Tab-separated table of C-alpha atoms in Angstrom:
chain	number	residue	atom	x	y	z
A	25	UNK	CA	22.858	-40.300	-2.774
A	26	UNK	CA	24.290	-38.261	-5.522
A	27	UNK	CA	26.533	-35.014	-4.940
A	28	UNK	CA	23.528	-32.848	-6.303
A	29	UNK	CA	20.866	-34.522	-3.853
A	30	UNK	CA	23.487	-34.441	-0.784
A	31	UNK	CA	23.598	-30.831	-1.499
A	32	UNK	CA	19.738	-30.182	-1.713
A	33	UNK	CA	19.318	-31.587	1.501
A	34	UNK	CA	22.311	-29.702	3.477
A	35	UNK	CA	20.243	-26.712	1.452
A	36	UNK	CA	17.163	-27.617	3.351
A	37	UNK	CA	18.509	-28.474	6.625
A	38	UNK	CA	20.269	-24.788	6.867
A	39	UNK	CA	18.830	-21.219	7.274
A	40	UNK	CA	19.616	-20.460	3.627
A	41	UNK	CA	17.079	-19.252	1.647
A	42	UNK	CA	15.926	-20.315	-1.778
A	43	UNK	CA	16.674	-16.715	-2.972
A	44	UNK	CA	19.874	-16.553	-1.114
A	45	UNK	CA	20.924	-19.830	-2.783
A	46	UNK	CA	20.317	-19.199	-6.403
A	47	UNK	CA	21.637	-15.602	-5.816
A	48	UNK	CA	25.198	-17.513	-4.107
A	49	UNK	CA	25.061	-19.788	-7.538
A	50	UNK	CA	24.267	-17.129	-9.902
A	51	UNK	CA	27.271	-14.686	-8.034
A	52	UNK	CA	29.394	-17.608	-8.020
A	53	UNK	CA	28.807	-18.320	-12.072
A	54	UNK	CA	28.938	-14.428	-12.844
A	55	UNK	CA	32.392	-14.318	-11.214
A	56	UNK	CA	33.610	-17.318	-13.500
A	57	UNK	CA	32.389	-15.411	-16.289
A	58	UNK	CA	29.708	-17.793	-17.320
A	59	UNK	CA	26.787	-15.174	-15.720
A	60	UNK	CA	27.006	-11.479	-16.705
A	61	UNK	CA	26.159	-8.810	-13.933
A	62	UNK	CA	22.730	-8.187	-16.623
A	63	UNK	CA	21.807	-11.511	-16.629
A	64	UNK	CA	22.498	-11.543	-12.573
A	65	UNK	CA	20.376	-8.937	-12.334
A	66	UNK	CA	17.588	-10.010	-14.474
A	67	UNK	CA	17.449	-13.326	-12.409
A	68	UNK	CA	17.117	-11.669	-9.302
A	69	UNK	CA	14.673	-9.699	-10.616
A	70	UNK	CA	13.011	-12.671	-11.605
A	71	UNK	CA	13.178	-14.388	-8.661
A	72	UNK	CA	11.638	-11.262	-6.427
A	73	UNK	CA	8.501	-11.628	-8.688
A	74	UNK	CA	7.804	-15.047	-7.808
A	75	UNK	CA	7.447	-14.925	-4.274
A	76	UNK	CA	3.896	-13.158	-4.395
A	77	UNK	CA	4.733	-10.406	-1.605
A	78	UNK	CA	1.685	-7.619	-1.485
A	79	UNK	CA	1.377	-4.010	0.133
A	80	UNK	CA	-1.974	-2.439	1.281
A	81	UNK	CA	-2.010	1.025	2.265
A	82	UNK	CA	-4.991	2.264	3.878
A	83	UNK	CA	-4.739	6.332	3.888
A	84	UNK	CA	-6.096	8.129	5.985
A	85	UNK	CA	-6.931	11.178	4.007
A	86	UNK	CA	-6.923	14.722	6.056
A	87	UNK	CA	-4.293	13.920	8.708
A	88	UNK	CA	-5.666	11.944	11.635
A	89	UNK	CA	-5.171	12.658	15.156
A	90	UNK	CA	-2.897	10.829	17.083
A	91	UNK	CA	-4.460	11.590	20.212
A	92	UNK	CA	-7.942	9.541	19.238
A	93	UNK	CA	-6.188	6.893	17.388
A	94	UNK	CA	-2.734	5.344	19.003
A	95	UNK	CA	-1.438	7.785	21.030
A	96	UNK	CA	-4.310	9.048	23.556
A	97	UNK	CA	-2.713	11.209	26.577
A	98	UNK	CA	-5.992	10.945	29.074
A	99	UNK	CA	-6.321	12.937	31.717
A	100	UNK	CA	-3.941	15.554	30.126
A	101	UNK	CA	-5.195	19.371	28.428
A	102	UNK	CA	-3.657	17.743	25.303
A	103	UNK	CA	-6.211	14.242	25.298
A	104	UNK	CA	-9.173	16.487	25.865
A	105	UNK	CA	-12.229	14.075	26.420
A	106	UNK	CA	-10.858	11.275	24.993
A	107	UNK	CA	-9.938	8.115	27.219
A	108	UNK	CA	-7.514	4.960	25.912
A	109	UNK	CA	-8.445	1.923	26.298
A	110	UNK	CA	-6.305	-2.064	26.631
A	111	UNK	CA	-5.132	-4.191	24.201
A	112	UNK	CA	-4.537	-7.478	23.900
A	113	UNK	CA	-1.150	-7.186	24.640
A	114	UNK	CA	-0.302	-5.870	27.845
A	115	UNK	CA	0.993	-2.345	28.383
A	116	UNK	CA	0.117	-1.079	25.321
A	117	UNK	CA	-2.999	1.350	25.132
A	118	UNK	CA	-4.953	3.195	21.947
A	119	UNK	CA	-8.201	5.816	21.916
A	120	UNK	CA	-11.899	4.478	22.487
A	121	UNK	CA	-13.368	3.226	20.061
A	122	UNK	CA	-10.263	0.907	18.479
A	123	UNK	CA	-11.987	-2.024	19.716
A	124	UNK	CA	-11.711	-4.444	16.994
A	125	UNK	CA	-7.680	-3.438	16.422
A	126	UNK	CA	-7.028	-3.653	20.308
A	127	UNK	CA	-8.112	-7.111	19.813
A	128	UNK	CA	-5.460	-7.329	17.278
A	129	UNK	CA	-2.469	-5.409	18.595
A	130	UNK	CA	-0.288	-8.533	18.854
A	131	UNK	CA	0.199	-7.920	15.171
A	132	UNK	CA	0.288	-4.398	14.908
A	133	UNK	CA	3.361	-2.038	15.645
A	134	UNK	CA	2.693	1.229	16.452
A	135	UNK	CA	5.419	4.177	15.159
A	136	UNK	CA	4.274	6.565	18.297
A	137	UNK	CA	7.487	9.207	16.365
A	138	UNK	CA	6.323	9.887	12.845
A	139	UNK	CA	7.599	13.064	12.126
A	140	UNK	CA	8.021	15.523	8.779
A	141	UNK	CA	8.071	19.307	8.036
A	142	UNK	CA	4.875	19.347	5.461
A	143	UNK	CA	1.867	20.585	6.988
A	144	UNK	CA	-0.004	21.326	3.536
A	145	UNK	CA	-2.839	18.734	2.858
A	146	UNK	CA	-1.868	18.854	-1.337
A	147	UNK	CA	1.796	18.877	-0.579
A	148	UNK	CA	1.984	16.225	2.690
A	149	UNK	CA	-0.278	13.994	0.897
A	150	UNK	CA	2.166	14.021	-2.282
A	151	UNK	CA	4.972	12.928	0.057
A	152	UNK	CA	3.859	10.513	1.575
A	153	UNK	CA	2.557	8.769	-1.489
A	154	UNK	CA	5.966	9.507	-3.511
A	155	UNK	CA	9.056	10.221	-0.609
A	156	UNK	CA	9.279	12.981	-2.135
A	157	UNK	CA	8.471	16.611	-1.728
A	158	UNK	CA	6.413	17.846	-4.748
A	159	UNK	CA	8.644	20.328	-7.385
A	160	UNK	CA	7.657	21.717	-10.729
A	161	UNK	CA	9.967	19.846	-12.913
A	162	UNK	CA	9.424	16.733	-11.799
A	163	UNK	CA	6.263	14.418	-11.509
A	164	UNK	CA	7.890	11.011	-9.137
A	165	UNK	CA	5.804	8.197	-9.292
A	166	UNK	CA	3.709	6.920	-5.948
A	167	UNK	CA	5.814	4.426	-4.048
A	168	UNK	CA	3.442	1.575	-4.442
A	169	UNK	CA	3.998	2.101	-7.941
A	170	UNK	CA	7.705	1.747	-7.378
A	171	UNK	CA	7.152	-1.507	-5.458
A	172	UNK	CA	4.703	-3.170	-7.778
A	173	UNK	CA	7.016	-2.281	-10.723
A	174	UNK	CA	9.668	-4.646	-8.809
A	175	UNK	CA	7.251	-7.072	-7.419
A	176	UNK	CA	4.439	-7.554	-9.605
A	177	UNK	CA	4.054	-10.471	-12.351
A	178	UNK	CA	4.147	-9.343	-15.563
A	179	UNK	CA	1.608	-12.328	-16.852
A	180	UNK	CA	-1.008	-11.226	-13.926
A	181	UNK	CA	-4.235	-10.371	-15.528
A	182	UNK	CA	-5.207	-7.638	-13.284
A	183	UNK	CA	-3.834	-4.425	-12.778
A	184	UNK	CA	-0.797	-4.642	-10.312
A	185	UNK	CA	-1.910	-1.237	-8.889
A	186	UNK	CA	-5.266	-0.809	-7.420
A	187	UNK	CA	-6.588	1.897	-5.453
A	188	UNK	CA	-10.050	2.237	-3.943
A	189	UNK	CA	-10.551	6.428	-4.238
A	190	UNK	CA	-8.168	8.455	-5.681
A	191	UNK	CA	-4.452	8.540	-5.503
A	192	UNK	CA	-1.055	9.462	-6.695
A	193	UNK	CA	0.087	7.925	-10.302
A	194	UNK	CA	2.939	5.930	-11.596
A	195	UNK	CA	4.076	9.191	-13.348
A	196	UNK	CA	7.090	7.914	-16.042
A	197	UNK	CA	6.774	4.269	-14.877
A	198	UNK	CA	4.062	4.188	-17.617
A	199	UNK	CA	0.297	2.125	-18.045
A	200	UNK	CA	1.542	-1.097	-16.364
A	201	UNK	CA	1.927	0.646	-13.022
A	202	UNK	CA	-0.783	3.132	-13.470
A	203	UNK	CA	-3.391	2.621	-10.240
A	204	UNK	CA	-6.966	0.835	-11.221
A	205	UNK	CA	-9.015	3.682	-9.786
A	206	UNK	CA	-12.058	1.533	-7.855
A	207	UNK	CA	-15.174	4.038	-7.236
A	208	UNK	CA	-17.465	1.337	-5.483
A	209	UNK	CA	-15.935	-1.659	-3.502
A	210	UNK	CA	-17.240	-5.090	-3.378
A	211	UNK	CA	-19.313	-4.246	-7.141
A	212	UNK	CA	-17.267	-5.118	-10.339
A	213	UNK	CA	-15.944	-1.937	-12.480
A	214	UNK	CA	-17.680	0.359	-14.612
A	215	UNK	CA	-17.556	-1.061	-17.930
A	216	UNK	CA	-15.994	-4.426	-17.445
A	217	UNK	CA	-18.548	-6.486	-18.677
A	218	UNK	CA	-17.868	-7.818	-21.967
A	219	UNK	CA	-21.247	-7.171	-24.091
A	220	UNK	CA	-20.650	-9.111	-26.578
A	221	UNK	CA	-18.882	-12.545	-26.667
A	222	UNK	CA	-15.521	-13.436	-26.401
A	223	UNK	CA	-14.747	-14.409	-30.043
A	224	UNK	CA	-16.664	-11.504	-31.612
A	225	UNK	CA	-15.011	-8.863	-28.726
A	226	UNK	CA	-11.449	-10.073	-29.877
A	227	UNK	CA	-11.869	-9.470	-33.921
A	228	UNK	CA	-13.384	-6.382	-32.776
A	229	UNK	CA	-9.692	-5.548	-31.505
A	230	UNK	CA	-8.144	-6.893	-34.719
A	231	UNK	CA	-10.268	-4.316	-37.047
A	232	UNK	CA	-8.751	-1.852	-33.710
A	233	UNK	CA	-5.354	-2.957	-34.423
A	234	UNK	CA	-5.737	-2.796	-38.545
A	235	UNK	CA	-7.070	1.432	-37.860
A	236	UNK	CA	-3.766	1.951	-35.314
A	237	UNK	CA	-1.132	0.197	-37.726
A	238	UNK	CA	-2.677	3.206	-40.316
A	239	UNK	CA	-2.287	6.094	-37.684
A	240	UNK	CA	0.981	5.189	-36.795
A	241	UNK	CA	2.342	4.891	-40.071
A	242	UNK	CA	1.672	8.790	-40.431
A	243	UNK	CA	3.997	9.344	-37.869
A	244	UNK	CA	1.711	8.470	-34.436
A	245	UNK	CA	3.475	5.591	-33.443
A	246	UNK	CA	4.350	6.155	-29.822
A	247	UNK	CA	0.865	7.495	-29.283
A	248	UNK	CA	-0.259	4.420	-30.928
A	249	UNK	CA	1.864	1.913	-28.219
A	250	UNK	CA	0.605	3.819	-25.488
A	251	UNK	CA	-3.058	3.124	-26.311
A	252	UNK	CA	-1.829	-0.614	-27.362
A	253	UNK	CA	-0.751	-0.953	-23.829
A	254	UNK	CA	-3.179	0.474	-22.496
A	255	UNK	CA	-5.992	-1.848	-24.588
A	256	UNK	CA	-4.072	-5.009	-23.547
A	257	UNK	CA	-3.986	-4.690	-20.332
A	258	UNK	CA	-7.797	-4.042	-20.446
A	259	UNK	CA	-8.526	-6.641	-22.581
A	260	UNK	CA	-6.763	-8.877	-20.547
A	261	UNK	CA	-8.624	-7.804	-17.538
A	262	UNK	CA	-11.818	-7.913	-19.010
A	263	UNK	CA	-11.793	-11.355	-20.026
A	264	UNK	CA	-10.046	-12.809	-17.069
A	265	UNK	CA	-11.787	-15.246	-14.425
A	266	UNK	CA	-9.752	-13.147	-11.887
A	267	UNK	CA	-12.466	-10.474	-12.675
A	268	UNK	CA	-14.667	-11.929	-9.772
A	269	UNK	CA	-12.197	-10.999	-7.324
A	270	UNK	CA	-13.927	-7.156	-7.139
A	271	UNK	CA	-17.070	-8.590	-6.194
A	272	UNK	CA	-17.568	-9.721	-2.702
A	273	UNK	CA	-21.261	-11.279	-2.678
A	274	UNK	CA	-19.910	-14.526	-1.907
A	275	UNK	CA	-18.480	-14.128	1.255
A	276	UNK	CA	-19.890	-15.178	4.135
A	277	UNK	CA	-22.399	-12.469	5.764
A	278	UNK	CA	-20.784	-12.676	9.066
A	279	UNK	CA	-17.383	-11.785	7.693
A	280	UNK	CA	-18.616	-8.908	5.314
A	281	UNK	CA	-20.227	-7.666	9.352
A	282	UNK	CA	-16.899	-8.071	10.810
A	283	UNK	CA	-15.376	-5.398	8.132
A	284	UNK	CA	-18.373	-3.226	8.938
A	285	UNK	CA	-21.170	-1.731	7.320
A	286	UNK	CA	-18.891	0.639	5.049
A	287	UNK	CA	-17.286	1.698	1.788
A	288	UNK	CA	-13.904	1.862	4.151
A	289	UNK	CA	-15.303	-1.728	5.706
A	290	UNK	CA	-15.503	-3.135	1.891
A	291	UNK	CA	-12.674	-1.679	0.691
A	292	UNK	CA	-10.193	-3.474	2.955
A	293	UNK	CA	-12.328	-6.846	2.609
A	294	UNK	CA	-11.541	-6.087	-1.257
A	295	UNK	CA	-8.032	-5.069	-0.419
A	296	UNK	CA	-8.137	-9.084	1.173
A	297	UNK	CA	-9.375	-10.489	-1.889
A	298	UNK	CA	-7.630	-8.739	-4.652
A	299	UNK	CA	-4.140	-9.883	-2.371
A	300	UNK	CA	-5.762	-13.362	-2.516
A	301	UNK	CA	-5.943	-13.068	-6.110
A	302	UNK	CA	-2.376	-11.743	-6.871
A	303	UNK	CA	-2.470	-7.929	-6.706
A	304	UNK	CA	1.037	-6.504	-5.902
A	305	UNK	CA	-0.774	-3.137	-4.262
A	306	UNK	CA	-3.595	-2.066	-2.885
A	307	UNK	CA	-4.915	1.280	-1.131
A	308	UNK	CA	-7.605	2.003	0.248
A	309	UNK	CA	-8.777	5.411	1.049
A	310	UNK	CA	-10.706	7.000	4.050
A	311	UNK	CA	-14.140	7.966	2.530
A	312	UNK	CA	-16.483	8.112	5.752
A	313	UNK	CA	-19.806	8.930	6.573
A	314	UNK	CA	-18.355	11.857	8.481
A	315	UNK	CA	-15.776	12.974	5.146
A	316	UNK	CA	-12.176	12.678	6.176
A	317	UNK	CA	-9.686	13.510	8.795
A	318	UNK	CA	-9.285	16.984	8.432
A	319	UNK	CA	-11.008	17.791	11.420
A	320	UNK	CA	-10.446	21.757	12.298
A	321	UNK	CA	-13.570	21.568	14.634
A	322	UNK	CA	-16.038	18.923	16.575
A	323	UNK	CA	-12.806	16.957	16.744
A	324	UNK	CA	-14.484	14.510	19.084
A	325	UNK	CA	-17.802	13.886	17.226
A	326	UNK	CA	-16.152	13.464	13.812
A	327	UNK	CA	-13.330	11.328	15.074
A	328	UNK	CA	-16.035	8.679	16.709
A	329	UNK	CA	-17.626	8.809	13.458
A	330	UNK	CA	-14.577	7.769	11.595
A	331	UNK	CA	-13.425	5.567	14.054
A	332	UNK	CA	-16.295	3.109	13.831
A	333	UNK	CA	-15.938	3.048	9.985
A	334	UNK	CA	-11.948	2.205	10.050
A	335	UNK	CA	-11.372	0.354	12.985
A	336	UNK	CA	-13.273	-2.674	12.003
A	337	UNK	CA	-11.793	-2.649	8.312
A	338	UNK	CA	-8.604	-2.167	9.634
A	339	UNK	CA	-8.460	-4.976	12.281
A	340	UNK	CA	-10.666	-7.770	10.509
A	341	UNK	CA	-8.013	-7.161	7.267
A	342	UNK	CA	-4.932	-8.116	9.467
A	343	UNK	CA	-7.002	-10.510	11.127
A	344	UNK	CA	-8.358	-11.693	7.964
A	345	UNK	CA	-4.785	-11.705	6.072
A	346	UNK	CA	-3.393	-14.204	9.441
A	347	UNK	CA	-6.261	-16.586	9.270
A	348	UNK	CA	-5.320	-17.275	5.794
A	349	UNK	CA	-1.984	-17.393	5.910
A	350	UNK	CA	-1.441	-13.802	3.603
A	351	UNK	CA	-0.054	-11.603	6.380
A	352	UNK	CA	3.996	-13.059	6.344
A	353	UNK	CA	3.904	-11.654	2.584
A	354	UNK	CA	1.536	-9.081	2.977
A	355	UNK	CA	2.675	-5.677	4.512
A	356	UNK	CA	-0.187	-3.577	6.041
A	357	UNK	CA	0.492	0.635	6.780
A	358	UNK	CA	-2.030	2.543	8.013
A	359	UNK	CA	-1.057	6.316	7.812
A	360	UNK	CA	-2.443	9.751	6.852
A	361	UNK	CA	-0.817	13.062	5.718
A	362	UNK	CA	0.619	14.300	9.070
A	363	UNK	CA	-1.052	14.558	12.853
A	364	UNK	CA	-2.873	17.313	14.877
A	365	UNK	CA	-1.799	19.854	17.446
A	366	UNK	CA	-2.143	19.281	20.670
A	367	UNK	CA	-3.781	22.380	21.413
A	368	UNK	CA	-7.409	22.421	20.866
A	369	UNK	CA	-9.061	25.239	19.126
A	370	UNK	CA	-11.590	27.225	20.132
A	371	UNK	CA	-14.033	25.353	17.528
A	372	UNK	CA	-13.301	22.283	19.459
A	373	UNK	CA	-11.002	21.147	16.703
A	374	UNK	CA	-7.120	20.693	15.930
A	375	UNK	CA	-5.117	22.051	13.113
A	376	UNK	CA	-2.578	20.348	11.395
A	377	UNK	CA	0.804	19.326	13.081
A	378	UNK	CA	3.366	17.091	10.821
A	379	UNK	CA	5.785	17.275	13.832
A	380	UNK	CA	3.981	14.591	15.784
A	381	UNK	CA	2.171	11.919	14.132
A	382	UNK	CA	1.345	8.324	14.294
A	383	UNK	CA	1.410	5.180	11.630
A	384	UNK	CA	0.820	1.761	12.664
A	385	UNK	CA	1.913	-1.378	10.273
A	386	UNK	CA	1.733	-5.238	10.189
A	387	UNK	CA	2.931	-8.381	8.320
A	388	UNK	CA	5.897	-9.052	6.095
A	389	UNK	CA	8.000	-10.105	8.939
A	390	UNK	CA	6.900	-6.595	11.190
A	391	UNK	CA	7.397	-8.023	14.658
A	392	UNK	CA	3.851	-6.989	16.214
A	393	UNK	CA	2.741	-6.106	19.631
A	394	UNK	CA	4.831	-3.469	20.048
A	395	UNK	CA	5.236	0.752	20.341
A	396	UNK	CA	8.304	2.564	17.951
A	397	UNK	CA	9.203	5.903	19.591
A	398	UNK	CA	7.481	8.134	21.663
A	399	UNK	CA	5.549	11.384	22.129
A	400	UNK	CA	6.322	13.779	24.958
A	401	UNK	CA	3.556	13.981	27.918
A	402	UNK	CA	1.545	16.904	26.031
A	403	UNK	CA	2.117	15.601	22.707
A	404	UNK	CA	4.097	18.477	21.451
A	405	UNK	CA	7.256	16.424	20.135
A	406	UNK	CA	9.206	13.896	19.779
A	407	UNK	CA	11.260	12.358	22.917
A	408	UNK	CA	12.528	8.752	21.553
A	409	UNK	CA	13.481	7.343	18.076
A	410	UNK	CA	12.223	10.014	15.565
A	411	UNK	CA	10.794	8.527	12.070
A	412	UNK	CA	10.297	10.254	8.959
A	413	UNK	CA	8.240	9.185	6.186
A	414	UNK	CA	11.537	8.030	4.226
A	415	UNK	CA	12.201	5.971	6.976
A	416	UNK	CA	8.897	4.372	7.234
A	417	UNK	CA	9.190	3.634	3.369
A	418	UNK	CA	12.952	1.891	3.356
A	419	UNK	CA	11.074	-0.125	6.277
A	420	UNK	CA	8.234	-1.311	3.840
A	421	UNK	CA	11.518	-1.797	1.033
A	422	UNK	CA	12.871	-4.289	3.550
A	423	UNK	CA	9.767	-5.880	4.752
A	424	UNK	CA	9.110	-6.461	0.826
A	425	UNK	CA	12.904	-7.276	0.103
A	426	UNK	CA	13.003	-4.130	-2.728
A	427	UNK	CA	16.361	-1.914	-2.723
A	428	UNK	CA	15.106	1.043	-1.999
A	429	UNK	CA	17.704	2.855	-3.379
A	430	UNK	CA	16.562	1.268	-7.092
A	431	UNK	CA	17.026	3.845	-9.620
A	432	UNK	CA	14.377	4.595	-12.312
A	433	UNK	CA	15.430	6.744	-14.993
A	434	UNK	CA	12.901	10.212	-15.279
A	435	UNK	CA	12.509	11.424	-18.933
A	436	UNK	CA	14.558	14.363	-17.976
A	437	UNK	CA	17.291	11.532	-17.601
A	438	UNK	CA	17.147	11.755	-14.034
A	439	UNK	CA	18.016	8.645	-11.934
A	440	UNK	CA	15.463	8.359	-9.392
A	441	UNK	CA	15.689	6.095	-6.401
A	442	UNK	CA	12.201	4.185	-5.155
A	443	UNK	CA	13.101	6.025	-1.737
A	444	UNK	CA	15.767	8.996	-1.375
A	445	UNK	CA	17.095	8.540	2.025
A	446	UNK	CA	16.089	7.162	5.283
A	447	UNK	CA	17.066	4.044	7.033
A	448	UNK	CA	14.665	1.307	7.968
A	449	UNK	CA	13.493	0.991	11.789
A	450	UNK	CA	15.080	-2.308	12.819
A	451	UNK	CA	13.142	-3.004	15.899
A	452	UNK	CA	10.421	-3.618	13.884
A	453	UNK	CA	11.803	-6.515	12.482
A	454	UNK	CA	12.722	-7.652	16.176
């Protein structure tokens, strides 16, 4: 056995990773000054790209209430007429109606102590997409934006970003990281059918390329690039055999029942396929029969209504993602804006509350089966292990093995970090 194989093996008898191992070599070369710290840099960049690690977000738009979802108080003023219900793992108890996620708390953790001081639907929901509160100078990109600008493969033919309803932008990170907006899931795109054929379709984009080289040669070149980007990437898309991963007609009818009857339902089972495929992020938003979270009155009717559309999308995803082997490299939040109070209001409603509010995430080494933090008996605050959104994101960061404190560079010539602040929650990771 050779010095080089002797090595390998000690290599794959030890707990060192393959990352951790090129990293040691390339440190080790960069200190002998055959490596510089750019080229160390680069190849860890490198290497963080090819290890295929996803993030779906599914958003609960309008600020759920922790008291239907994963932190019911029954028999309390504050749980009104809701009642909890078991889980599969003992000791641990969610709202009616969670059925198909009880079934699957052994890979859930629930964050009981989400807490934050934005209690404006525009301005919460801008924070918890970005980690940061909104200002007027600046426009920060959304986080998943961040991530898939540090994850995704640059020689993917599909967007790296795709969100199913509206979201926040990659801002300055530019077209690459700029979200795929999806209108109807489980139907291909609007206007992604090539109607012509492929041949014909590509000199089409030569005479295209002949009319920009003219504009920008009169002094529109950067306008030019953008749309050159911008074209590329759709052309790629376009023509890719990747394309088939929007549609979901051929997967099995029991399955597609499983996710539920549901543009929430099909969204996840897209969020599933399009991770299959190699999207870096996915999010899917809350668009119910009974409109969103924001429920200022009939609390109790609405919620039921939007329970039965998410928790079947929900649970079948992370059971979905474990059955096929996805969910180690595949990090699953499910969060909204902020909470409710625990006062109900004489509409039979509650009003927003960012002091107290729940999140629940799975996969990418999250250790599930298990509560974060806790709520007081009425719901009011928090009594154990406070999290704040920037928390919750350097937790995702670690999960995903980003630095969260990664600097972009704002065209004001700002350096940005993916996440400014917060620590990640260790006892999720065990």
């Amino acid at each position: 056995m050779t010095i080089a194989q002797h090595d390998h093996v000690q290599l794959l008898g030890s707990s060192v990773s393959r990352r951790s191992f090129l990293y040691q070599v390339a440190a080790t070369a960069c200190a002998a000054g055959t490596l510089s710290l750019r080229d160390l840099v680069t190849l860890e960049a490198a290497e963080l790209k090819k290890q295929g690690k996803h993030l779906v977000v599914l958003w609960m738009a309008g600020g759920p209430s922790q008291f239907e979802c994963f932190d019911p108080k029954t028999g309390t003023d504050s749980g009104g007429e809701t009642k909890s219900i078991k889980t599969s793992v003992s000791g641990i108890q969610i709202a009616e109606g969670w059925d198909v996620t009880a079934k699957t708390m052994q890979d859930i953790a629930l964050i009981r102590s989400m807490t934050n001081k934005e209690g404006s639907h525009p301005r919460a929901t801008y924070q918890l997409h970005t980690g940061y509160a909104p200002t007027g100078s600046v426009k920060h990109p959304a986080f998943g934006c961040s991530l898939a600008k540090e994850l995704a493969n640059p020689d993917f033919d599909l967007p790296a970003v795709v969100s199913v309803g509206p979201t926040q932008g990659s801002a300055f990170l530019g077209v690459n990281f700029e979200p795929f907006v999806v209108d109807q899931p489980g139907s291909l795109p609007q206007n992604t059918r090539v109607v012509t054929d492929t041949d014909r379709y590509r000199r089409r984009l030569g005479v295209l390329n002949q009319l920009e080289d003219e504009f920008a040669s009169r002094g529109g070149q950067q306008v030019v690039e953008n749309h050159r980007q911008l074209y590329a990437k759709t052309a790629k898309m376009v023509t890719s055999s990747n394309l088939k991963a929007f549609q979901i007609d051929d997967e099995p009818q029991a399955l597609k029942d499983r996710y539920g009857n549901s543009d929430f339902g099909r969204g996840c089972m897209l969020a599933r396929r399009l991770v299959e495929t190699g999207v870096t992020f996915v999010e899917v938003s809350m668009r119910g029969r009974m409109g969103n979270w924001d429920t200022h009155q009939d609390n109790f009717d609405r919620t039921r209504g939007l329970v039965a559309d998410v928790d079947p999308g929900f649970g079948t995803l992370v059971s979905d993602l474990k059955d096929r082997g996805l969910l180690e490299k595949t990090v699953v939040l499910w969060i909204g804006e902020f909470g409710r109070t625990p006062k109900i209001n004489p509409r039979g409603g509650r009003d927003h509350y960012p002091r107290v509010f729940n999140a629940a995430i799975a996969g990418g080494g999250i250790k599930g089966g298990q509560v974060i933090g806790a709520s007081s008996k009425d719901g009011s605050d928090i009594v154990d292990n406070p999290v704040t959104p920037n928390d919750l994101f350097c937790t995702v960061c670690q999960a995903l093995s980003v630095d969260a404190a990664k600097e972009n560079m704002s065209p004001l010539g700002r350096p940005m970090k993916i996440v400014d602040g917060g620590t990640p929650v260790k006892k999720l990771f065990g």
